[in-house]
Amino acid sequence: MSKATLTLGNQTLEMPVVVGTENEVGISIGVLRGSSGAITLDPGYGNTGSCTSAITFIDGERGVLRYRGYAIEDLAAHASFVEVMHLLVYGALPTAAQLERFQHSLAHHTLLHEDMKKFYEGFPPKAQPMSVLSAMVASLSTYYETDDDLNIIRLLAKLKTIAALSYKKSIGQPFVYPRNDLDFVADFLHMMFAVPTEAYHVNEVVRKALDMLLILHADHEQNCSTSTVRMVGSSGADLFSTISTGISALSGPLHGGANTAVIKMLELIRADGSDYAKYIAKAKDRNDPFRLMGFGHRVYKQFDPRARLIKKAADQVLDQLGITDPLLAIAKNLERVALEDEYFVKRKLYPNLDFYSGIVYRAMGLPTSMFTVLFALGRLPGWIAHFKEMRDNRDRLHRPRQIYTGPMLRPIPPIEYR
Ligand code: CMC
């Protein structure tokens, strides 16, 4: 199968077929408009491939997720988040020497310019941490104007400092500076939770669990925020400005914001006497805007492999930390009831990675307001990998077309009628 044929009126068009390494098939429609004047129409891009990419493979029918050919289950079990960052951004797992150099670079670019601390003073105390994160990342471009490769390291190193400082600001505690002797995740936890009045020791269970969770969030091919990054980056915008738009896209409740929405939903159900049936009925009711948050996915139609790993981690972390969270029981019951319900079965709606991640974060003592920021911290290497791939491949400016449905040409009415 090397060509596809399309008949449009009296015209027959032949279009090349592009086949990926995992036999994914795409019809390359480059000749369509030039030859026929027509375009494809695909709102929400459910059937549109926007690029070829060698970074992440997903088979939604079989619940498969791989970064650069490695199964997510293997990476979660055997790699660190720093190794996965290297894998995504530079294309290979690091050798021991490369890892040492990479870690050294990451540790030596964590500081923010002291002036940037003043930016935090300007935000209101209840500022949304994702809005602060996006604004702070965009403002990095005012400090590092030259578009060079070091900016990738700077951003990978500084995002956790920016994130932790925004949390400290939100609770009115003094900022904690990064420590170069701590590993990536331990340093983040230290900046989040250390206070000047007592010694802070990073809990190894928490550090390991967070490291694994960040790996699970690290990339997901052409999702909404990554597509935003590729769209904005295609204009030639700099790395910081581009990634800040990815953060904005991620903040929405249908995307990364779902992890916060899940906890709010579970709390609501708990406060309402854990009446699962009522909320399942609401989710099924077309006239009710309520959706089962953390359920459903555009790509996964059997199960989300990340959700399976997170559910297991939720049990382990709560057990190891000796915590019982009533929300975990509610989540498991909700999942059980939903998966037996014809509405969810028919539409192939399963728990996604956001369904259980919030419960693990809560157990680790991470505040709900920071859940989506943690998603951004994990997704950063993925966004950067796509930005870099797009630049390296010299992708064209992204500029979709439309089918216009507004008024046809009409004269401007006389001034008195306007
Ligand atoms: N609860 C109830 N019904 C749902 C849900 C849900 N969570 N998700 C989808 N549906 C129904 C929807 O109403 C529609 O029904 P019908 O065919 O009768 O009109 C059908 O399932 C298909 O839904 P869709 O909205 O057309 O599917 P989509 O691919 O556009 O949306 C989604 C995918 C993730 C936005 C959606 O499933 C959803 O809103 N889920 C809740 C939010 C959520 O958990 N988001 C996190 C996604 S995973 C993390 C990430 O990568 O961002």
XYZ file of C-alpha atoms and ligand atoms in Angstrom, residues 220 223-224 250 252-259 262 282-284 286 290-299 301 304 306 343-344 347 349 352-355 375 379, ligand 1:
92
model
C 2.655 11.703 25.275
C -1.354 15.918 22.965
C -2.926 19.373 23.355
C -1.815 22.012 30.105
C -7.118 23.253 31.431
C -9.330 20.686 33.223
C -9.678 18.505 30.111
C -5.867 18.159 29.994
C -3.399 18.419 32.922
C -5.848 20.285 35.144
C -7.827 17.037 35.397
C -5.612 15.795 38.269
C -10.372 14.525 40.168
C -24.885 12.711 36.387
C -21.872 11.853 34.178
C -24.179 9.975 31.789
C -26.267 14.818 28.475
C -20.699 16.940 35.081
C -18.112 14.495 33.688
C -16.270 11.775 35.494
C -12.920 13.557 35.764
C -9.901 11.306 35.224
C -11.962 9.111 32.905
C -11.698 8.848 29.134
C -8.917 9.569 26.697
C -8.713 10.610 23.070
C -6.181 7.890 22.263
C -9.420 2.800 24.170
C -4.113 3.799 29.978
C 0.156 5.017 33.048
C -22.373 3.842 29.070
C -18.654 3.740 29.930
C -17.665 4.527 24.847
C -13.986 5.200 28.865
C -6.525 7.911 32.719
C -3.277 8.877 34.478
C -4.983 11.723 36.344
C -7.462 9.441 38.105
C 2.381 17.469 35.598
C 6.042 17.001 30.803
N -17.398 11.305 31.716
C -18.576 11.092 31.064
N -18.692 10.969 29.741
C -17.566 11.076 29.010
C -16.319 11.304 29.609
C -16.253 11.428 31.015
N -15.082 11.647 31.642
N -15.353 11.381 28.655
C -15.989 11.203 27.479
N -17.337 11.024 27.700
C -18.354 10.726 26.673
C -18.758 11.994 25.916
O -19.830 12.655 26.510
C -19.089 11.412 24.556
O -20.360 10.808 24.650
P -21.382 10.841 23.374
O -20.676 10.006 22.317
O -22.630 10.230 23.870
O -21.507 12.271 22.971
C -18.071 10.276 24.383
O -17.764 9.859 25.710
C -16.810 10.701 23.643
O -16.265 11.820 24.345
P -15.495 13.027 23.657
O -15.564 14.209 24.560
O -15.976 13.198 22.247
O -14.033 12.428 23.614
P -12.720 13.241 23.422
O -11.733 12.311 22.857
O -12.973 14.515 22.704
O -12.332 13.658 24.946
C -11.374 13.731 27.061
C -11.332 13.083 25.673
C -10.170 13.271 27.859
C -11.316 15.265 26.923
C -12.690 13.325 27.782
O -12.729 11.920 27.933
C -12.872 14.014 29.128
O -13.395 15.146 29.190
N -12.400 13.378 30.257
C -12.420 14.004 31.560
C -11.246 14.959 31.688
C -9.935 14.203 31.883
O -9.837 13.273 32.670
N -8.909 14.665 31.181
C -7.550 14.112 31.292
C -7.112 13.403 30.053
S -5.646 12.392 30.308
C -4.415 13.510 30.727
C -3.924 14.277 29.560
O -3.165 13.727 28.761
O -4.278 15.446 29.447
